[in-house]
Amino acid sequence: MRLRVRRRPVKYARLEVRPDGTVLVTAPDGFDVDNLIERHRGWLEGKLAEIEGLREIAESGFPINGEFYRVIHGRKPKVHERFKTVVLSPNPNDVVDCLKKILRKELLPLVDSYARRMGVEPGKVYIRHQKSRWGSCSPRGNLNFNVRLIVLPRELREYVVIHELAHLKHMNHSKAFWEFVGRFYPDYKTARRELKKWWTIVELNPHWKWLARGEV
């Protein structure tokens, strides 16, 4: 078990299992970390076993639309949905740009459609390559989506769009926010669990690790 202890002036200690299998403990000075680990050893071992299972899945190809495409190396990046293949060019930034273009073609109509149904008016829509979060909504009403969304099954991308559009009504995660989300995506709790799984898969996937070199 790889353990990292982060000392912070927090009221309660926190346990987190990172996608790379590191156990992160955030605790105040003097807190008995060893005792905390022992008390939660069963849960930790279960989470670590889950990550190892996802690692095997993550290494089976390039994730696109919830499936794993075969990787081909070539001069120009391209996604062949029919043949379930992805062509990776030598420059990771070129591949990211290709994925952004593909994702934008799907996301923009989805944003427009749900914005009308939800009665909201988003500002600009950006697609970026980010280290955290599937998406966000700025105070100005602009929507930011992570290019990593392209790995998800389409119904999960739909949830992320609904989630960010809902922030145009409620800039928080209050009960009212979740009730609003639930009107358009009733099974949002399952979606949130699935998103955590897919985030771990992206973090473990060797091809996305390579793309992270050009992450901006």
PDB file of C-alpha atoms in Angstrom:
ATOM      1  CA  MET A   1       0.000   0.000   0.000  1.00  0.00           C
ATOM      2  CA  ARG A   2       1.561   3.279  -1.137  1.00  0.00           C
ATOM      3  CA  LEU A   3       0.744   5.840   1.541  1.00  0.00           C
ATOM      4  CA  ARG A   4       1.032   9.610   1.351  1.00  0.00           C
ATOM      5  CA  VAL A   5       0.271  11.755   4.399  1.00  0.00           C
ATOM      6  CA  ARG A   6      -0.638  15.393   3.922  1.00  0.00           C
ATOM      7  CA  ARG A   7      -0.700  17.452   7.108  1.00  0.00           C
ATOM      8  CA  ARG A   8      -3.308  20.207   7.067  1.00  0.00           C
ATOM      9  CA  PRO A   9      -5.183  22.159   9.775  1.00  0.00           C
ATOM     10  CA  VAL A  10      -8.405  20.225   9.128  1.00  0.00           C
ATOM     11  CA  LYS A  11     -11.031  19.306  11.711  1.00  0.00           C
ATOM     12  CA  TYR A  12     -11.458  15.714  10.518  1.00  0.00           C
ATOM     13  CA  ALA A  13      -8.967  13.387   8.847  1.00  0.00           C
ATOM     14  CA  ARG A  14      -9.788  12.305   5.284  1.00  0.00           C
ATOM     15  CA  LEU A  15      -8.921   9.125   3.406  1.00  0.00           C
ATOM     16  CA  GLU A  16      -8.695   9.034  -0.380  1.00  0.00           C
ATOM     17  CA  VAL A  17      -7.543   6.380  -2.824  1.00  0.00           C
ATOM     18  CA  ARG A  18      -6.061   8.042  -5.897  1.00  0.00           C
ATOM     19  CA  PRO A  19      -6.382   6.522  -9.394  1.00  0.00           C
ATOM     20  CA  ASP A  20      -2.711   5.457  -9.332  1.00  0.00           C
ATOM     21  CA  GLY A  21      -3.332   3.372  -6.187  1.00  0.00           C
ATOM     22  CA  THR A  22      -1.819   5.833  -3.734  1.00  0.00           C
ATOM     23  CA  VAL A  23      -3.643   6.148  -0.419  1.00  0.00           C
ATOM     24  CA  LEU A  24      -3.786   9.836   0.495  1.00  0.00           C
ATOM     25  CA  VAL A  25      -4.434  10.814   4.110  1.00  0.00           C
ATOM     26  CA  THR A  26      -5.173  14.439   4.935  1.00  0.00           C
ATOM     27  CA  ALA A  27      -4.899  14.956   8.686  1.00  0.00           C
ATOM     28  CA  PRO A  28      -3.853  17.546  11.289  1.00  0.00           C
ATOM     29  CA  ASP A  29      -0.464  17.436  13.033  1.00  0.00           C
ATOM     30  CA  GLY A  30      -0.257  14.738  15.674  1.00  0.00           C
ATOM     31  CA  PHE A  31      -3.110  12.666  14.265  1.00  0.00           C
ATOM     32  CA  ASP A  32      -2.600   8.872  14.482  1.00  0.00           C
ATOM     33  CA  VAL A  33      -2.558   7.912  10.811  1.00  0.00           C
ATOM     34  CA  ASP A  34      -1.620   4.271  11.448  1.00  0.00           C
ATOM     35  CA  ASN A  35      -4.741   3.745  13.557  1.00  0.00           C
ATOM     36  CA  LEU A  36      -6.903   5.336  10.841  1.00  0.00           C
ATOM     37  CA  ILE A  37      -5.442   2.995   8.217  1.00  0.00           C
ATOM     38  CA  GLU A  38      -6.051  -0.079  10.362  1.00  0.00           C
ATOM     39  CA  ARG A  39      -9.654   0.890  11.074  1.00  0.00           C
ATOM     40  CA  HIS A  40     -10.373   1.290   7.370  1.00  0.00           C
ATOM     41  CA  ARG A  41      -8.086  -1.434   6.014  1.00  0.00           C
ATOM     42  CA  GLY A  42     -10.957  -3.534   4.641  1.00  0.00           C
ATOM     43  CA  TRP A  43     -12.415  -0.605   2.717  1.00  0.00           C
ATOM     44  CA  LEU A  44      -8.979   0.424   1.447  1.00  0.00           C
ATOM     45  CA  GLU A  45      -8.133  -3.057   0.216  1.00  0.00           C
ATOM     46  CA  GLY A  46     -11.464  -3.201  -1.604  1.00  0.00           C
ATOM     47  CA  LYS A  47     -10.822   0.129  -3.338  1.00  0.00           C
ATOM     48  CA  LEU A  48      -7.287  -0.908  -4.310  1.00  0.00           C
ATOM     49  CA  ALA A  49      -8.585  -4.184  -5.759  1.00  0.00           C
ATOM     50  CA  GLU A  50     -11.178  -2.216  -7.730  1.00  0.00           C
ATOM     51  CA  ILE A  51      -8.454   0.030  -9.172  1.00  0.00           C
ATOM     52  CA  GLU A  52      -6.377  -2.981 -10.205  1.00  0.00           C
ATOM     53  CA  GLY A  53      -9.408  -4.368 -12.033  1.00  0.00           C
ATOM     54  CA  LEU A  54      -9.891  -1.052 -13.818  1.00  0.00           C
ATOM     55  CA  ARG A  55      -6.191  -0.964 -14.710  1.00  0.00           C
ATOM     56  CA  GLU A  56      -6.565  -4.134 -16.755  1.00  0.00           C
ATOM     57  CA  ILE A  57      -9.567  -2.635 -18.556  1.00  0.00           C
ATOM     58  CA  ALA A  58      -7.782   0.694 -19.077  1.00  0.00           C
ATOM     59  CA  GLU A  59      -4.848  -0.966 -20.814  1.00  0.00           C
ATOM     60  CA  SER A  60      -7.044  -2.727 -23.384  1.00  0.00           C
ATOM     61  CA  GLY A  61      -7.083   0.105 -25.941  1.00  0.00           C
ATOM     62  CA  PHE A  62      -7.993   3.765 -26.462  1.00  0.00           C
ATOM     63  CA  PRO A  63     -11.334   4.600 -24.779  1.00  0.00           C
ATOM     64  CA  ILE A  64     -13.883   6.284 -27.045  1.00  0.00           C
ATOM     65  CA  ASN A  65     -17.646   6.410 -26.443  1.00  0.00           C
ATOM     66  CA  GLY A  66     -17.392   3.880 -23.629  1.00  0.00           C
ATOM     67  CA  GLU A  67     -15.561   1.329 -25.793  1.00  0.00           C
ATOM     68  CA  PHE A  68     -11.893   0.537 -26.344  1.00  0.00           C
ATOM     69  CA  TYR A  69     -10.576   1.203 -29.820  1.00  0.00           C
ATOM     70  CA  ARG A  70      -7.502  -0.403 -31.357  1.00  0.00           C
ATOM     71  CA  VAL A  71      -4.561   2.005 -31.652  1.00  0.00           C
ATOM     72  CA  ILE A  72      -2.737   2.560 -34.935  1.00  0.00           C
ATOM     73  CA  HIS A  73       0.239   4.889 -35.263  1.00  0.00           C
ATOM     74  CA  GLY A  74       0.301   7.148 -38.297  1.00  0.00           C
ATOM     75  CA  ARG A  75       1.075  10.627 -39.599  1.00  0.00           C
ATOM     76  CA  LYS A  76      -2.365  12.177 -39.082  1.00  0.00           C
ATOM     77  CA  PRO A  77      -4.685  11.584 -36.099  1.00  0.00           C
ATOM     78  CA  LYS A  78      -8.095  10.164 -36.867  1.00  0.00           C
ATOM     79  CA  VAL A  79     -10.907   8.235 -35.196  1.00  0.00           C
ATOM     80  CA  HIS A  80     -12.583   5.494 -37.241  1.00  0.00           C
ATOM     81  CA  GLU A  81     -15.812   4.779 -35.395  1.00  0.00           C
ATOM     82  CA  ARG A  82     -16.899   2.151 -37.908  1.00  0.00           C
ATOM     83  CA  PHE A  83     -13.692   0.119 -37.532  1.00  0.00           C
ATOM     84  CA  LYS A  84     -13.151   0.980 -33.839  1.00  0.00           C
ATOM     85  CA  THR A  85      -9.645   2.286 -34.416  1.00  0.00           C
ATOM     86  CA  VAL A  86      -7.761   5.434 -33.423  1.00  0.00           C
ATOM     87  CA  VAL A  87      -4.796   6.733 -35.393  1.00  0.00           C
ATOM     88  CA  LEU A  88      -2.269   8.448 -33.110  1.00  0.00           C
ATOM     89  CA  SER A  89       0.211  10.821 -34.727  1.00  0.00           C
ATOM     90  CA  PRO A  90       3.626  11.598 -33.151  1.00  0.00           C
ATOM     91  CA  ASN A  91       2.512  14.924 -31.648  1.00  0.00           C
ATOM     92  CA  PRO A  92       0.085  14.547 -28.696  1.00  0.00           C
ATOM     93  CA  ASN A  93      -1.226  18.086 -29.212  1.00  0.00           C
ATOM     94  CA  ASP A  94      -2.377  17.186 -32.723  1.00  0.00           C
ATOM     95  CA  VAL A  95      -4.271  14.193 -31.358  1.00  0.00           C
ATOM     96  CA  VAL A  96      -5.928  16.332 -28.679  1.00  0.00           C
ATOM     97  CA  ASP A  97      -6.969  18.895 -31.306  1.00  0.00           C
ATOM     98  CA  CYS A  98      -8.515  16.108 -33.386  1.00  0.00           C
ATOM     99  CA  LEU A  99     -10.458  14.798 -30.382  1.00  0.00           C
ATOM    100  CA  LYS A 100     -11.650  18.310 -29.513  1.00  0.00           C
ATOM    101  CA  LYS A 101     -13.088  18.793 -33.006  1.00  0.00           C
ATOM    102  CA  ILE A 102     -14.944  15.487 -32.856  1.00  0.00           C
ATOM    103  CA  LEU A 103     -16.288  16.201 -29.382  1.00  0.00           C
ATOM    104  CA  ARG A 104     -17.373  19.742 -30.246  1.00  0.00           C
ATOM    105  CA  LYS A 105     -19.559  18.500 -33.120  1.00  0.00           C
ATOM    106  CA  GLU A 106     -21.530  16.378 -30.666  1.00  0.00           C
ATOM    107  CA  LEU A 107     -21.526  18.653 -27.615  1.00  0.00           C
ATOM    108  CA  LEU A 108     -22.728  21.887 -29.215  1.00  0.00           C
ATOM    109  CA  PRO A 109     -26.063  20.457 -30.472  1.00  0.00           C
ATOM    110  CA  LEU A 110     -26.484  18.685 -27.118  1.00  0.00           C
ATOM    111  CA  VAL A 111     -25.922  21.928 -25.199  1.00  0.00           C
ATOM    112  CA  ASP A 112     -28.359  23.811 -27.458  1.00  0.00           C
ATOM    113  CA  SER A 113     -31.025  21.122 -27.138  1.00  0.00           C
ATOM    114  CA  TYR A 114     -30.905  20.867 -23.348  1.00  0.00           C
ATOM    115  CA  ALA A 115     -30.522  24.614 -22.852  1.00  0.00           C
ATOM    116  CA  ARG A 116     -33.890  25.116 -24.561  1.00  0.00           C
ATOM    117  CA  ARG A 117     -35.522  22.327 -22.557  1.00  0.00           C
ATOM    118  CA  MET A 118     -34.078  23.575 -19.271  1.00  0.00           C
ATOM    119  CA  GLY A 119     -34.867  27.227 -19.931  1.00  0.00           C
ATOM    120  CA  VAL A 120     -31.282  28.487 -19.588  1.00  0.00           C
ATOM    121  CA  GLU A 121     -28.990  30.533 -21.809  1.00  0.00           C
ATOM    122  CA  PRO A 122     -25.328  29.497 -21.694  1.00  0.00           C
ATOM    123  CA  GLY A 123     -22.564  31.792 -22.861  1.00  0.00           C
ATOM    124  CA  LYS A 124     -19.562  30.463 -24.749  1.00  0.00           C
ATOM    125  CA  VAL A 125     -18.696  26.783 -24.840  1.00  0.00           C
ATOM    126  CA  TYR A 126     -15.044  25.801 -24.459  1.00  0.00           C
ATOM    127  CA  ILE A 127     -13.410  22.397 -24.804  1.00  0.00           C
ATOM    128  CA  ARG A 128     -10.088  22.102 -23.022  1.00  0.00           C
ATOM    129  CA  HIS A 129      -7.616  19.433 -21.999  1.00  0.00           C
ATOM    130  CA  GLN A 130      -7.673  19.598 -18.218  1.00  0.00           C
ATOM    131  CA  LYS A 131      -6.214  17.629 -15.329  1.00  0.00           C
ATOM    132  CA  SER A 132      -9.368  17.718 -13.230  1.00  0.00           C
ATOM    133  CA  ARG A 133     -13.150  17.855 -13.630  1.00  0.00           C
ATOM    134  CA  TRP A 134     -15.252  16.739 -16.554  1.00  0.00           C
ATOM    135  CA  GLY A 135     -16.760  20.206 -16.884  1.00  0.00           C
ATOM    136  CA  SER A 136     -17.486  23.503 -15.170  1.00  0.00           C
ATOM    137  CA  CYS A 137     -19.695  26.582 -15.434  1.00  0.00           C
ATOM    138  CA  SER A 138     -18.232  30.050 -14.905  1.00  0.00           C
ATOM    139  CA  PRO A 139     -20.036  32.901 -13.112  1.00  0.00           C
ATOM    140  CA  ARG A 140     -20.474  34.500 -16.554  1.00  0.00           C
ATOM    141  CA  GLY A 141     -22.380  31.476 -17.778  1.00  0.00           C
ATOM    142  CA  ASN A 142     -19.626  30.087 -19.968  1.00  0.00           C
ATOM    143  CA  LEU A 143     -19.338  26.302 -20.078  1.00  0.00           C
ATOM    144  CA  ASN A 144     -16.028  24.460 -19.990  1.00  0.00           C
ATOM    145  CA  PHE A 145     -15.865  20.815 -21.012  1.00  0.00           C
ATOM    146  CA  ASN A 146     -12.897  18.491 -20.749  1.00  0.00           C
ATOM    147  CA  VAL A 147     -11.801  16.742 -23.953  1.00  0.00           C
ATOM    148  CA  ARG A 148     -11.680  13.598 -21.811  1.00  0.00           C
ATOM    149  CA  LEU A 149     -15.461  13.482 -22.178  1.00  0.00           C
ATOM    150  CA  ILE A 150     -14.882  11.723 -25.483  1.00  0.00           C
ATOM    151  CA  VAL A 151     -14.021   8.526 -23.604  1.00  0.00           C
ATOM    152  CA  LEU A 152     -17.450   8.315 -21.970  1.00  0.00           C
ATOM    153  CA  PRO A 153     -20.555   6.481 -23.114  1.00  0.00           C
ATOM    154  CA  ARG A 154     -22.830   9.061 -24.731  1.00  0.00           C
ATOM    155  CA  GLU A 155     -25.422   8.936 -21.934  1.00  0.00           C
ATOM    156  CA  LEU A 156     -22.756  10.003 -19.424  1.00  0.00           C
ATOM    157  CA  ARG A 157     -21.689  12.911 -21.643  1.00  0.00           C
ATOM    158  CA  GLU A 158     -25.344  13.883 -21.687  1.00  0.00           C
ATOM    159  CA  TYR A 159     -25.379  13.906 -17.886  1.00  0.00           C
ATOM    160  CA  VAL A 160     -22.309  16.171 -17.727  1.00  0.00           C
ATOM    161  CA  VAL A 161     -23.974  18.641 -20.103  1.00  0.00           C
ATOM    162  CA  ILE A 162     -27.153  18.663 -17.993  1.00  0.00           C
ATOM    163  CA  HIS A 163     -25.109  19.078 -14.799  1.00  0.00           C
ATOM    164  CA  GLU A 164     -23.240  22.131 -16.081  1.00  0.00           C
ATOM    165  CA  LEU A 165     -26.346  23.722 -17.597  1.00  0.00           C
ATOM    166  CA  ALA A 166     -28.126  23.281 -14.262  1.00  0.00           C
ATOM    167  CA  HIS A 167     -25.484  25.541 -12.704  1.00  0.00           C
ATOM    168  CA  LEU A 168     -26.933  28.391 -14.742  1.00  0.00           C
ATOM    169  CA  LYS A 169     -29.948  28.097 -12.426  1.00  0.00           C
ATOM    170  CA  HIS A 170     -28.115  27.113  -9.239  1.00  0.00           C
ATOM    171  CA  MET A 171     -24.427  27.973  -8.859  1.00  0.00           C
ATOM    172  CA  ASN A 172     -24.003  25.405  -6.097  1.00  0.00           C
ATOM    173  CA  HIS A 173     -24.782  21.779  -5.292  1.00  0.00           C
ATOM    174  CA  SER A 174     -27.812  22.474  -3.142  1.00  0.00           C
ATOM    175  CA  LYS A 175     -30.899  20.305  -2.845  1.00  0.00           C
ATOM    176  CA  ALA A 176     -32.601  22.571  -5.383  1.00  0.00           C
ATOM    177  CA  PHE A 177     -29.729  21.999  -7.809  1.00  0.00           C
ATOM    178  CA  TRP A 178     -30.004  18.201  -7.615  1.00  0.00           C
ATOM    179  CA  GLU A 179     -33.775  18.330  -7.914  1.00  0.00           C
ATOM    180  CA  PHE A 180     -33.373  20.395 -11.089  1.00  0.00           C
ATOM    181  CA  VAL A 181     -30.796  17.954 -12.482  1.00  0.00           C
ATOM    182  CA  GLY A 182     -33.085  15.045 -11.611  1.00  0.00           C
ATOM    183  CA  ARG A 183     -35.891  16.467 -13.748  1.00  0.00           C
ATOM    184  CA  PHE A 184     -33.750  15.950 -16.845  1.00  0.00           C
ATOM    185  CA  TYR A 185     -31.542  13.046 -15.740  1.00  0.00           C
ATOM    186  CA  PRO A 186     -33.328  11.037 -13.024  1.00  0.00           C
ATOM    187  CA  ASP A 187     -30.535   8.477 -12.579  1.00  0.00           C
ATOM    188  CA  TYR A 188     -27.865  11.081 -11.829  1.00  0.00           C
ATOM    189  CA  LYS A 189     -26.558   9.208  -8.771  1.00  0.00           C
ATOM    190  CA  THR A 190     -25.579   6.232 -10.903  1.00  0.00           C
ATOM    191  CA  ALA A 191     -24.035   8.595 -13.457  1.00  0.00           C
ATOM    192  CA  ARG A 192     -21.860  10.178 -10.774  1.00  0.00           C
ATOM    193  CA  ARG A 193     -20.543   6.775  -9.705  1.00  0.00           C
ATOM    194  CA  GLU A 194     -19.834   5.820 -13.315  1.00  0.00           C
ATOM    195  CA  LEU A 195     -17.970   9.069 -13.926  1.00  0.00           C
ATOM    196  CA  LYS A 196     -15.585   8.270 -11.059  1.00  0.00           C
ATOM    197  CA  LYS A 197     -14.880   4.882 -12.609  1.00  0.00           C
ATOM    198  CA  TRP A 198     -14.199   6.373 -16.036  1.00  0.00           C
ATOM    199  CA  TRP A 199     -11.967   9.076 -14.576  1.00  0.00           C
ATOM    200  CA  THR A 200      -9.812   6.346 -13.032  1.00  0.00           C
ATOM    201  CA  ILE A 201      -9.708   4.527 -16.381  1.00  0.00           C
ATOM    202  CA  VAL A 202      -8.480   7.691 -18.126  1.00  0.00           C
ATOM    203  CA  GLU A 203      -5.827   8.242 -15.455  1.00  0.00           C
ATOM    204  CA  LEU A 204      -4.587   4.655 -15.883  1.00  0.00           C
ATOM    205  CA  ASN A 205      -4.791   4.510 -19.673  1.00  0.00           C
ATOM    206  CA  PRO A 206      -1.293   4.636 -21.226  1.00  0.00           C
ATOM    207  CA  HIS A 207      -2.453   6.578 -24.290  1.00  0.00           C
ATOM    208  CA  TRP A 208      -4.092   9.310 -22.202  1.00  0.00           C
ATOM    209  CA  LYS A 209      -0.968   9.483 -20.065  1.00  0.00           C
ATOM    210  CA  TRP A 210       0.921  10.196 -23.274  1.00  0.00           C
ATOM    211  CA  LEU A 211      -1.632  12.837 -24.287  1.00  0.00           C
ATOM    212  CA  ALA A 212      -1.183  14.496 -20.893  1.00  0.00           C
ATOM    213  CA  ARG A 213       2.221  15.721 -22.018  1.00  0.00           C
ATOM    214  CA  GLY A 214       0.424  18.385 -24.019  1.00  0.00           C
ATOM    215  CA  GLU A 215      -2.212  19.071 -21.357  1.00  0.00           C
ATOM    216  CA  VAL A 216      -3.220  22.746 -21.243  1.00  0.00           C
TER     217      VAL A 216
END
